[in-house]
Coordinates of C-alpha atoms in Angstrom, one line a residue:
M1 CA 5.9 30.3 2.1
K2 CA 5.4 28.3 5.3
R3 CA 9.1 27.7 5.5
Y4 CA 9.8 31.4 5.1
I5 CA 7.4 32.3 7.9
Q6 CA 8.9 29.6 10.2
K7 CA 12.4 31.0 9.5
L8 CA 11.3 34.5 10.5
I9 CA 9.7 33.2 13.7
S10 CA 12.9 31.3 14.5
E11 CA 14.9 34.5 14.0
V12 CA 12.6 36.5 16.3
L13 CA 12.8 33.8 19.0
S14 CA 16.6 33.7 18.7
G15 CA 16.7 37.5 19.2
M16 CA 14.5 37.2 22.3
L17 CA 16.8 34.5 23.7
S18 CA 19.9 36.7 23.1
N19 CA 18.5 39.7 24.9
G20 CA 17.2 37.7 27.8
Q21 CA 13.5 37.9 27.2
I22 CA 13.2 34.1 27.1
T23 CA 15.5 31.5 28.7
A24 CA 15.1 28.8 26.1
L25 CA 13.9 28.4 22.5
P26 CA 10.4 26.9 22.5
D27 CA 9.2 24.4 20.0
F28 CA 6.5 25.8 17.8
R29 CA 4.1 24.8 15.0
L30 CA 2.7 26.8 12.2
D31 CA -0.9 25.7 11.5
V32 CA -3.7 26.6 9.1
P33 CA -6.5 28.1 11.1
K34 CA -10.2 28.3 10.4
E35 CA -11.3 30.7 7.7
N36 CA -11.3 34.4 8.7
F37 CA -8.5 33.7 11.3
G38 CA -5.7 34.2 8.9
D39 CA -3.7 32.0 6.5
Y40 CA -1.3 30.7 9.2
T41 CA -1.4 30.7 13.0
T42 CA 1.0 29.8 15.8
S43 CA 0.5 29.4 19.5
V44 CA 4.2 29.8 20.4
S45 CA 3.3 32.8 22.7
L46 CA 1.4 30.5 25.0
A47 CA 4.4 28.3 25.5
I48 CA 6.6 31.3 26.3
A49 CA 4.0 32.7 28.7
R50 CA 4.1 29.6 30.8
E51 CA 7.6 30.7 32.0
G52 CA 5.8 33.5 33.9
K53 CA 7.5 36.6 32.4
F54 CA 4.8 37.5 29.9
Q55 CA 1.1 37.5 29.4
P56 CA 0.3 35.5 26.2
N57 CA -1.1 38.5 24.4
D58 CA 1.9 40.7 25.4
V59 CA 4.5 38.2 24.1
A60 CA 2.4 37.7 20.9
E61 CA 2.4 41.4 20.2
I62 CA 6.2 41.5 20.6
I63 CA 6.6 38.6 18.1
A64 CA 4.1 40.1 15.7
R65 CA 5.9 43.5 15.6
E66 CA 9.3 41.8 15.0
L67 CA 7.9 39.6 12.3
E68 CA 6.6 42.6 10.4
K69 CA 10.1 44.2 10.6
L70 CA 11.8 41.1 9.2
D71 CA 9.4 40.5 6.3
S72 CA 11.8 41.5 3.5
K73 CA 9.6 39.7 0.9
Q74 CA 6.6 41.8 2.1
I75 CA 4.3 38.8 2.0
F76 CA 2.3 39.8 5.2
K77 CA -0.9 41.7 4.8
T78 CA -1.4 41.9 8.5
I79 CA -0.7 40.0 11.7
K80 CA -3.4 39.9 14.4
V81 CA -3.1 38.7 18.0
V82 CA -6.1 36.9 19.4
N83 CA -6.1 35.2 22.8
G84 CA -2.3 34.7 22.6
F85 CA -2.5 33.2 19.1
I86 CA -0.5 35.0 16.3
N87 CA -2.7 35.0 13.2
I88 CA -0.8 35.8 10.0
F89 CA -2.6 37.0 6.8
I90 CA -0.8 36.8 3.5
S91 CA -0.9 39.8 1.3
D92 CA -3.3 39.7 -1.7
A93 CA -0.4 40.3 -4.1
A94 CA 1.7 37.4 -2.7
A95 CA -1.3 35.0 -2.7
A96 CA -2.1 36.1 -6.3
Q97 CA 1.5 35.6 -7.4
N98 CA 1.3 32.1 -6.0
V99 CA -1.7 31.4 -8.2
L100 CA 0.2 32.6 -11.3
E101 CA 3.2 30.3 -10.5
M102 CA 1.0 27.3 -9.8
Q103 CA -0.3 27.3 -13.4
T104 CA 3.0 26.0 -14.7
D105 CA 5.3 25.2 -11.8
I106 CA 4.3 23.6 -8.6
A107 CA 7.4 23.8 -6.4
I108 CA 7.5 21.2 -3.6
E109 CA 9.7 21.5 -0.5
Q110 CA 12.6 19.1 -0.9
I111 CA 12.6 17.6 2.6
G112 CA 14.5 14.6 1.3
E113 CA 17.6 16.7 0.6
K114 CA 20.5 16.1 3.0
P115 CA 22.8 18.9 4.2
D116 CA 25.4 17.9 1.6
G117 CA 22.9 18.4 -1.2
T118 CA 22.4 14.8 -2.0
S119 CA 19.1 13.0 -1.6
K120 CA 18.1 10.7 1.3
K121 CA 18.0 7.1 -0.1
V122 CA 14.9 5.1 0.8
V123 CA 14.3 1.4 0.2
F124 CA 10.6 0.9 0.2
E125 CA 9.1 -2.6 0.2
Y126 CA 5.4 -3.1 -0.7
S127 CA 3.0 -5.6 -2.3
S128 CA 5.1 -8.8 -1.8
P129 CA 2.4 -11.4 -2.8
N130 CA 2.3 -15.2 -2.7
T131 CA 2.5 -17.1 -5.9
N132 CA -0.4 -19.3 -5.2
K133 CA -3.3 -16.8 -5.8
P134 CA -4.1 -13.6 -7.6
L135 CA -3.9 -10.3 -5.7
H136 CA -7.0 -9.6 -3.7
I137 CA -8.5 -6.4 -2.5
G138 CA -6.3 -6.4 0.6
H139 CA -3.2 -6.5 -1.6
T140 CA -4.7 -3.6 -3.5
R141 CA -4.7 -1.5 -0.4
N142 CA -1.0 -2.3 0.0
D143 CA -0.2 -1.5 -3.6
V144 CA -2.2 1.8 -3.7
Y145 CA -0.8 2.9 -0.3
G146 CA 2.8 1.9 -1.2
M147 CA 2.7 3.6 -4.6
A148 CA 1.3 6.9 -3.2
N149 CA 3.9 7.1 -0.5
I150 CA 6.7 6.4 -3.0
N151 CA 5.3 9.2 -5.2
L152 CA 5.2 11.5 -2.2
L153 CA 8.8 10.7 -1.2
R154 CA 10.1 11.2 -4.7
V155 CA 8.4 14.5 -5.3
T156 CA 9.9 15.8 -2.0
G157 CA 13.4 15.0 -3.0
H158 CA 14.0 11.5 -1.8
E159 CA 15.7 8.8 -3.9
V160 CA 13.4 5.8 -3.6
I161 CA 14.1 2.2 -4.5
A162 CA 10.8 0.4 -4.8
T163 CA 11.2 -3.3 -3.8
E164 CA 9.2 -6.4 -3.2
I165 CA 9.8 -9.9 -1.9
I166 CA 7.9 -12.6 -3.7
N167 CA 6.8 -15.5 -1.5
D168 CA 7.2 -18.3 -4.0
R169 CA 7.9 -21.2 -1.7
G170 CA 6.4 -23.0 1.3
I171 CA 3.5 -25.2 2.1
H172 CA 0.9 -22.9 0.6
I173 CA 2.6 -23.1 -2.8
M174 CA 2.6 -26.9 -2.5
K175 CA -1.1 -27.0 -1.9
S176 CA -1.8 -25.4 -5.3
M177 CA 0.7 -27.7 -6.9
L178 CA -0.8 -30.8 -5.3
M179 CA -4.3 -30.0 -6.6
Y180 CA -2.9 -29.4 -10.1
M181 CA -1.2 -32.8 -10.0
K182 CA -4.5 -34.4 -9.0
H183 CA -6.9 -32.4 -11.2
G184 CA -4.9 -30.3 -13.6
E185 CA -5.0 -33.0 -16.4
G186 CA -2.6 -30.9 -18.6
K187 CA -4.9 -27.8 -18.5
T188 CA -3.4 -24.4 -19.0
P189 CA -4.7 -20.9 -18.4
Q190 CA -5.1 -20.6 -22.2
S191 CA -7.1 -23.8 -22.5
E192 CA -9.4 -22.7 -19.7
G193 CA -9.7 -19.1 -20.8
L194 CA -8.5 -17.8 -17.4
K195 CA -6.0 -15.1 -16.4
P196 CA -2.9 -17.1 -15.4
D197 CA -2.8 -16.1 -11.7
H198 CA -6.5 -16.8 -11.4
F199 CA -5.9 -20.2 -12.9
V200 CA -3.3 -21.0 -10.2
G201 CA -5.5 -19.6 -7.5
K202 CA -8.3 -21.9 -8.5
F203 CA -6.2 -24.9 -7.4
Y204 CA -5.3 -23.3 -4.1
S205 CA -9.0 -22.8 -3.2
M206 CA -9.6 -26.4 -4.4
F207 CA -7.2 -27.7 -1.8
E208 CA -9.1 -26.1 1.1
Q209 CA -12.4 -27.1 -0.3
E210 CA -11.3 -30.8 -0.5
N211 CA -9.3 -30.7 2.7
I212 CA -12.2 -29.5 4.8
K213 CA -14.0 -32.8 4.0
D214 CA -11.2 -34.8 5.7
K215 CA -11.0 -32.6 8.8
P216 CA -12.6 -34.0 11.9
A217 CA -15.5 -32.0 13.3
L218 CA -14.6 -29.6 16.1
P219 CA -15.2 -31.0 19.5
S220 CA -18.6 -30.3 21.0
E221 CA -18.9 -28.2 24.1
S222 CA -19.6 -31.3 26.2
A223 CA -16.5 -33.0 24.8
T224 CA -14.4 -30.0 25.5
L225 CA -15.5 -29.9 29.1
S226 CA -15.1 -33.7 29.6
T227 CA -12.3 -35.1 31.8
D228 CA -10.7 -36.6 28.7
A229 CA -10.4 -33.1 26.9
A230 CA -7.0 -34.0 25.5
V231 CA -8.4 -36.6 23.1
P232 CA -10.7 -34.3 21.0
H233 CA -7.9 -31.7 21.0
A234 CA -5.5 -34.3 19.5
V235 CA -8.0 -35.3 16.9
Q236 CA -8.6 -31.7 16.0
T237 CA -4.9 -31.0 15.2
Q238 CA -4.1 -34.3 13.5
P239 CA -2.9 -33.6 9.9
T240 CA -5.3 -34.7 7.2
P241 CA -4.1 -37.0 4.3
L242 CA -4.0 -34.0 1.9
E243 CA -2.0 -32.0 4.4
N244 CA 0.5 -34.9 4.7
E245 CA 0.8 -35.1 0.9
A246 CA 1.5 -31.3 0.7
Q247 CA 4.2 -31.7 3.3
E248 CA 5.8 -34.5 1.4
L249 CA 5.7 -32.4 -1.7
L250 CA 7.5 -29.6 0.1
Q251 CA 10.2 -32.0 1.2
K252 CA 10.6 -33.1 -2.4
W253 CA 10.9 -29.4 -3.4
E254 CA 13.5 -28.7 -0.7
A255 CA 15.4 -31.8 -1.8
G256 CA 15.5 -30.5 -5.4
D257 CA 13.4 -33.2 -7.0
P258 CA 13.4 -32.3 -10.7
E259 CA 9.8 -33.1 -11.4
T260 CA 8.6 -31.2 -8.4
R261 CA 10.8 -28.2 -9.3
A262 CA 9.6 -28.2 -12.9
L263 CA 5.9 -28.0 -11.9
W264 CA 6.7 -25.4 -9.3
Q265 CA 8.4 -23.3 -12.0
K266 CA 5.6 -23.7 -14.4
M267 CA 2.9 -22.6 -11.9
N268 CA 5.1 -19.7 -10.7
D269 CA 5.6 -18.6 -14.3
W270 CA 1.8 -18.6 -14.8
F271 CA 1.4 -16.5 -11.6
F272 CA 4.0 -14.0 -12.7
E273 CA 2.4 -13.6 -16.1
G274 CA -0.9 -12.8 -14.5
V275 CA 0.3 -10.5 -11.7
K276 CA 2.5 -8.4 -14.0
A277 CA -0.7 -7.6 -16.0
T278 CA -2.4 -6.5 -12.8
Y279 CA 0.5 -4.4 -11.8
A280 CA 0.6 -2.8 -15.2
R281 CA -3.0 -1.8 -15.0
E282 CA -2.9 -0.4 -11.5
G283 CA 0.5 1.3 -12.0
S284 CA 2.7 -0.7 -9.6
E285 CA 6.4 -0.6 -10.5
F286 CA 9.4 -2.1 -8.8
D287 CA 13.2 -1.3 -9.0
E288 CA 14.1 -4.6 -7.4
V289 CA 12.2 -7.9 -7.0
E290 CA 13.6 -10.7 -4.8
K291 CA 12.2 -14.2 -4.5
E292 CA 12.0 -16.1 -1.2
S293 CA 13.2 -19.2 -2.9
N294 CA 16.6 -17.5 -3.4
I295 CA 17.1 -16.6 0.3
Y296 CA 15.0 -18.9 2.4
N297 CA 17.9 -20.8 3.8
Q298 CA 20.2 -17.8 4.2
G299 CA 20.9 -15.6 7.2
R300 CA 22.7 -18.2 9.3
D301 CA 26.0 -16.3 9.2
L302 CA 24.3 -13.2 10.4
V303 CA 22.9 -15.0 13.4
L304 CA 26.2 -16.7 14.3
K305 CA 27.9 -13.3 14.1
G306 CA 25.3 -12.0 16.6
V307 CA 26.2 -14.9 18.9
Q308 CA 29.9 -14.0 18.7
E309 CA 29.0 -10.4 19.5
K310 CA 26.9 -11.6 22.4
V311 CA 23.7 -10.0 21.2
F312 CA 22.1 -13.4 20.5
Q313 CA 22.2 -16.4 22.8
K314 CA 22.9 -20.0 22.0
E315 CA 20.5 -22.3 23.9
E316 CA 21.5 -25.7 25.4
D317 CA 19.8 -27.6 22.6
G318 CA 21.8 -25.7 19.9
S319 CA 19.1 -23.3 18.9
V320 CA 19.8 -19.5 18.9
S321 CA 17.5 -16.8 20.3
V322 CA 17.4 -13.2 21.1
D323 CA 15.8 -12.0 24.4
L324 CA 13.8 -8.8 23.9
T325 CA 11.8 -9.0 27.1
D326 CA 13.5 -5.9 28.5
Q327 CA 12.0 -4.0 25.5
G328 CA 8.5 -5.2 26.0
L329 CA 8.7 -8.1 23.6
D330 CA 9.4 -11.8 23.9
K331 CA 12.2 -14.2 23.4
K332 CA 12.5 -14.9 19.7
Y333 CA 14.2 -17.9 18.1
L334 CA 16.4 -17.2 15.1
L335 CA 17.9 -20.7 14.4
R336 CA 16.4 -24.1 15.1
K337 CA 18.4 -26.6 17.1
D338 CA 19.5 -28.3 13.8
G339 CA 20.9 -25.0 12.6
T340 CA 18.3 -24.2 10.0
T341 CA 16.8 -20.8 9.5
I342 CA 13.2 -19.6 10.2
Y343 CA 11.1 -16.8 8.6
I344 CA 12.6 -13.9 10.6
T345 CA 16.1 -15.1 9.8
Q346 CA 15.3 -14.8 6.1
D347 CA 14.0 -11.2 6.6
M348 CA 17.3 -10.4 8.4
Y349 CA 19.2 -11.6 5.4
L350 CA 17.0 -9.9 2.9
W351 CA 17.4 -6.5 4.5
S352 CA 21.2 -7.0 4.9
L353 CA 21.3 -7.7 1.2
R354 CA 19.4 -4.5 0.5
A355 CA 21.6 -2.5 2.9
E356 CA 24.8 -3.8 1.1
K357 CA 23.4 -3.1 -2.3
F358 CA 21.7 0.3 -1.8
N359 CA 23.2 1.7 1.4
P360 CA 19.9 3.4 2.4
D361 CA 19.3 6.2 4.9
V362 CA 15.8 4.9 5.5
A363 CA 14.2 1.4 5.2
I364 CA 10.5 1.0 5.0
V365 CA 8.1 -1.9 4.6
T366 CA 4.3 -1.8 4.5
T367 CA 2.2 -4.9 5.3
S368 CA -1.1 -5.7 7.1
A369 CA -1.3 -4.9 10.8
E370 CA -1.2 -8.6 11.6
Q371 CA 2.6 -8.5 11.0
A372 CA 3.3 -5.5 13.2
Y373 CA 4.9 -7.6 16.0
H374 CA 7.1 -9.4 13.5
F375 CA 8.5 -6.2 12.2
D376 CA 8.8 -4.7 15.7
V377 CA 11.1 -7.6 16.6
L378 CA 13.0 -7.3 13.3
G379 CA 13.6 -3.6 13.9
K380 CA 15.0 -4.3 17.4
I381 CA 17.3 -6.9 15.9
F382 CA 18.6 -4.5 13.3
V383 CA 19.5 -2.1 16.1
L384 CA 21.3 -4.9 18.0
L385 CA 23.3 -5.8 14.8
K386 CA 24.2 -2.1 14.5
F387 CA 22.9 -1.7 10.9
P388 CA 23.6 2.0 10.0
W389 CA 20.0 2.6 9.0
A390 CA 18.5 0.6 11.9
E391 CA 17.1 3.6 13.8
N392 CA 15.3 4.6 10.5
F393 CA 13.7 1.2 9.9
K394 CA 9.9 1.8 9.7
H395 CA 7.0 -0.6 9.4
L396 CA 3.8 0.9 8.1
P397 CA 1.0 -1.4 9.0
Y398 CA -2.5 -1.0 7.6
E399 CA -5.9 -2.5 8.6
H400 CA -8.2 -4.9 6.8
V401 CA -10.4 -4.3 3.8
F402 CA -13.9 -5.7 3.6
L403 CA -16.3 -5.7 0.7
G404 CA -19.4 -4.4 2.5
K405 CA -19.4 -6.3 5.8
N406 CA -18.0 -9.5 4.5
K407 CA -14.7 -11.0 5.7
M408 CA -12.9 -12.8 2.9
S409 CA -10.6 -15.8 2.7
S410 CA -8.4 -16.8 -0.2
R411 CA -8.3 -20.3 1.2
L412 CA -12.0 -20.7 1.0
G413 CA -12.2 -19.0 -2.4
N414 CA -14.5 -16.1 -1.4
A415 CA -11.9 -13.4 -1.5
V416 CA -12.5 -10.7 -4.1
S417 CA -9.5 -10.3 -6.4
A418 CA -8.1 -7.0 -7.5
D419 CA -9.0 -7.9 -11.1
D420 CA -12.6 -8.8 -10.1
L421 CA -12.9 -5.6 -8.1
L422 CA -11.9 -3.6 -11.1
I423 CA -14.5 -5.4 -13.3
M424 CA -17.2 -4.7 -10.7
I425 CA -16.3 -1.1 -10.4
K426 CA -16.1 -0.6 -14.1
A427 CA -19.6 -2.0 -14.5
R428 CA -21.0 0.3 -11.8
V429 CA -19.2 3.3 -13.4
R430 CA -20.9 2.6 -16.7
E431 CA -24.3 2.3 -15.0
T432 CA -23.7 5.6 -13.2
M433 CA -22.6 7.3 -16.4
K434 CA -25.8 6.1 -18.2
A435 CA -28.0 7.3 -15.4
S436 CA -26.3 10.7 -14.7
Q437 CA -27.6 13.9 -16.3
K438 CA -24.2 15.6 -15.6
I439 CA -21.9 13.1 -17.3
K440 CA -21.6 13.5 -21.1
A441 CA -18.8 11.1 -21.8
S442 CA -19.5 7.9 -23.7
V443 CA -19.8 4.7 -21.7
D444 CA -18.1 3.0 -24.6
D445 CA -14.8 4.9 -23.9
D446 CA -13.1 2.0 -22.1
E447 CA -10.0 4.0 -21.4
L448 CA -12.0 6.7 -19.6
V449 CA -14.2 4.2 -17.8
E450 CA -11.1 2.4 -16.5
A451 CA -9.5 5.7 -15.4
V452 CA -12.7 6.6 -13.4
A453 CA -12.8 3.1 -11.9
F454 CA -9.2 3.3 -10.7
A455 CA -9.9 6.8 -9.3
A456 CA -12.8 5.2 -7.3
I457 CA -10.6 2.4 -6.1
K458 CA -7.5 4.3 -5.2
Y459 CA -9.1 7.3 -3.6
G460 CA -11.5 4.9 -1.9
Y461 CA -8.5 3.4 -0.1
L462 CA -6.4 6.5 0.4
K463 CA -9.0 8.8 1.9
Y464 CA -8.8 6.6 5.0
D465 CA -5.8 6.6 7.3
R466 CA -4.0 3.3 7.2
N467 CA -5.0 2.3 10.7
T468 CA -8.7 2.4 9.7
K469 CA -10.6 -0.6 8.7
I470 CA -12.2 -0.1 5.3
Y471 CA -15.7 -1.4 4.5
F472 CA -15.6 -0.9 0.7
D473 CA -19.0 0.4 -0.5
L474 CA -19.2 0.2 -4.3
E475 CA -22.0 2.8 -4.7
E476 CA -20.4 5.3 -2.4
T477 CA -17.0 4.9 -4.0
I478 CA -18.1 5.6 -7.6
A479 CA -20.3 8.6 -6.9
I480 CA -19.5 11.8 -8.7
E481 CA -20.7 13.8 -5.7
G482 CA -19.1 13.7 -2.3
N483 CA -15.6 12.7 -1.1
T484 CA -14.7 10.3 -4.0
G485 CA -12.0 10.0 -6.7
P486 CA -14.6 10.4 -9.5
Y487 CA -15.8 13.7 -7.9
L488 CA -12.3 15.1 -8.2
Q489 CA -12.0 13.9 -11.8
Y490 CA -15.3 15.5 -12.6
T491 CA -14.1 18.8 -11.1
Y492 CA -11.0 18.7 -13.3
A493 CA -13.1 17.9 -16.3
R494 CA -15.6 20.7 -15.5
I495 CA -12.7 23.2 -15.6
Q496 CA -11.5 21.8 -18.9
S497 CA -15.1 22.3 -20.2
I498 CA -14.9 26.0 -19.2
F499 CA -11.6 26.4 -21.1
E500 CA -13.2 24.7 -24.2
K501 CA -16.1 27.1 -24.0
A502 CA -13.7 30.0 -23.8
R503 CA -11.9 28.8 -26.9
E504 CA -15.2 28.4 -28.7
A505 CA -16.1 32.0 -27.7
G506 CA -12.9 33.3 -29.3
T507 CA -11.1 33.9 -26.0
G508 CA -8.4 31.3 -27.0
A509 CA -5.3 31.4 -25.0
F510 CA -5.7 33.8 -22.1
T511 CA -2.9 36.0 -20.9
A512 CA -1.0 34.7 -17.9
L513 CA -1.4 37.1 -15.0
A514 CA -1.9 37.1 -11.3
P515 CA -5.5 37.4 -10.2
V516 CA -5.0 40.5 -8.1
S517 CA -8.5 42.0 -8.4
L518 CA -10.6 38.9 -7.4
T519 CA -12.2 39.8 -4.1
E520 CA -15.4 37.7 -4.0
P521 CA -15.4 35.3 -0.9
S522 CA -15.5 32.2 -3.1
E523 CA -12.6 33.5 -5.2
Q524 CA -10.5 34.3 -2.1
A525 CA -11.3 30.9 -0.6
L526 CA -9.8 29.2 -3.7
I527 CA -6.8 31.6 -3.8
R528 CA -6.0 31.1 -0.1
H529 CA -6.4 27.3 -0.3
L530 CA -3.8 27.2 -3.0
L531 CA -1.3 28.6 -0.6
H532 CA -1.2 25.4 1.4
Y533 CA -0.5 22.7 -1.3
N534 CA 3.3 22.7 -0.9
E535 CA 3.2 22.2 2.8
T536 CA 0.5 19.6 2.6
V537 CA 2.6 17.5 0.3
A538 CA 5.7 17.9 2.5
T539 CA 3.7 16.9 5.6
A540 CA 2.0 14.0 3.9
A541 CA 5.4 12.6 2.8
K542 CA 6.9 13.1 6.2
D543 CA 4.0 11.3 8.0
F544 CA 3.5 8.7 5.2
R545 CA -0.1 9.9 5.0
P546 CA -1.5 10.2 1.5
T547 CA -4.9 10.9 3.2
A548 CA -3.7 14.5 3.7
I549 CA -3.6 14.9 0.0
C550 CA -7.1 13.5 -0.4
N551 CA -8.4 15.9 2.2
Y552 CA -6.7 18.9 0.5
L553 CA -7.9 18.0 -3.0
F554 CA -11.5 17.3 -1.8
E555 CA -11.6 20.7 -0.1
L556 CA -10.1 22.3 -3.2
S557 CA -12.8 20.7 -5.4
S558 CA -15.5 21.8 -3.0
K559 CA -14.3 25.4 -3.0
F560 CA -14.1 25.4 -6.8
N561 CA -17.7 24.1 -7.1
T562 CA -18.9 26.7 -4.7
F563 CA -17.1 29.3 -6.7
Y564 CA -18.5 28.0 -10.0
D565 CA -22.1 28.1 -8.6
Q566 CA -21.7 31.7 -7.4
V567 CA -19.5 33.4 -10.0
S568 CA -19.6 33.5 -13.8
V569 CA -16.2 33.0 -15.4
L570 CA -16.9 33.8 -19.1
G571 CA -19.7 36.2 -18.2
A572 CA -17.6 38.3 -16.0
D573 CA -18.3 42.1 -16.1
S574 CA -14.8 42.9 -17.5
E575 CA -12.3 41.3 -19.7
Q576 CA -9.6 41.6 -17.0
K577 CA -11.8 39.8 -14.4
K578 CA -12.6 37.1 -16.9
N579 CA -8.9 36.7 -17.6
E580 CA -8.1 36.6 -14.0
R581 CA -10.7 34.0 -13.2
L582 CA -9.4 31.8 -16.1
N583 CA -5.9 32.1 -14.6
L584 CA -7.3 31.1 -11.2
L585 CA -9.0 28.0 -12.8
A586 CA -5.7 27.1 -14.6
A587 CA -4.0 27.0 -11.2
V588 CA -6.8 24.9 -9.6
A589 CA -6.7 22.4 -12.6
N590 CA -2.9 22.1 -12.4
N591 CA -3.1 21.6 -8.7
L592 CA -5.7 18.9 -9.0
Q593 CA -3.8 17.1 -11.7
H594 CA -0.6 17.2 -9.7
G595 CA -2.2 16.0 -6.5
L596 CA -4.2 13.2 -8.2
A597 CA -1.0 12.0 -9.9
L598 CA 0.6 11.7 -6.5
L599 CA -2.2 9.4 -5.5
G600 CA -1.7 7.4 -8.8
I601 CA -5.0 8.7 -10.3
K602 CA -5.3 10.0 -13.9
T603 CA -7.3 13.1 -14.7
V604 CA -9.8 13.0 -17.6
E605 CA -10.4 15.9 -20.0
K606 CA -14.1 15.1 -20.4
M607 CA -16.7 13.4 -18.2

């Protein structure tokens, strides 16, 4: 519907351009105004009035009249001009027909379709954990955000290849291995009764706990201010014996030492076994998984090609750099003087592999905000290398997650894992269910409890924009009142309860019809809100902003609960009105289910 109105406005503006009323086509937006000001509004008249030929209201009246003439589908009820704004009211019949259609078919605008009819291909990287520890709640934000965006892109017509790069090598991996060599004593996850990735992570934390004992104390303030300030600084940065051992182990790994490689493979296999179980529970899926160990020394040829094309510079010592100072960045080294690669070189190679394999139109990666500079540099390098999709390389950074006010560290072992978060949330969900007078479902229904827990977690992340720090509040997150995932699930279950009562009362399957006679304010608020789902999804996909879906669904649920408190469905004063209200609720329920699925949240039939 929004697209239809935009098309009509564009036709009106083109006509005004042709007859000389305006000298250029202005940009315009079609927004959703406050209630009672229409279903859509545009301020295009104000932009035209700035040229000086018209008063805002005069040009708005001209556009309004022409829109009514062009409305072949007869979807306009009326168009009102207020202070230069054009407020469009959709006809009751068109709004009611939309409700009828939404019961079975939710058509989403296919913004991912190219002019030739094919789909835009998107390579989307998310998650990408290290193999030395289980996923923690920061990873969960990545996974939940990544999955929601992939769902949004797919439902709007994009072909998405979900990818990750597993960081399975490096000094951090060696730290876990070293501790297992010293303290593992042949133990396994099974012998210790631990989830495999948690078993591996225990040794990573053990390294930091032991290593801190060997680190010299930080210099005191007086030492820092002394004339011999370089001495305490040198002591502070001196590697500890454990750090030296980990570095020696890394050298053995890089040299292909069989014993080192065997232990590395064993611990990585444990990690993969554990993380796959976490992925399966939270719903993360990948079309391609790459491992850093396969590419860490690649990319040299890409850099040398860049030197030949004079986009990279070879330094006097043999190293290679790219100077991005003219773009507000720094000089970045791409090869060491001995010709070996560094981290950014590996990323260059990784994305060149993906480009060759998938030929994407758009390339996307989401990571924590700390890596924003790295990916800014990487994007500029892709442009210099003239990768076809370089201008459409996007990094989606997100902010930190805190449990309450606590900052966590995997190294120190006080990070809350994704698995532990789920355990905590499930326990709180059960407590809430026991204490609530509203919830009738059994606390022994583990499938339902887990569905509610994941709704709390996922919605608890996605209701915030990615650039917002999240202070995860367990009690707030699981509440069945307020802006939470469980509240939306409860709303859906409440509608299913009405349908069940209708069946028990002998109503059975109601006749599908458009609710044309529903005129109560709470009924109209629901009907009008349903008009905007399609465009909300399209905008959320375009802006990589699942938060918009959360906002829409929360408002939908709030409007339903207002409706339910004010209007009787089964006690309606006529059979037709009861039938129409049941039709309206069927559309609301289908809309809720569709929107929650985009967020990766399951609906529940009873609660």
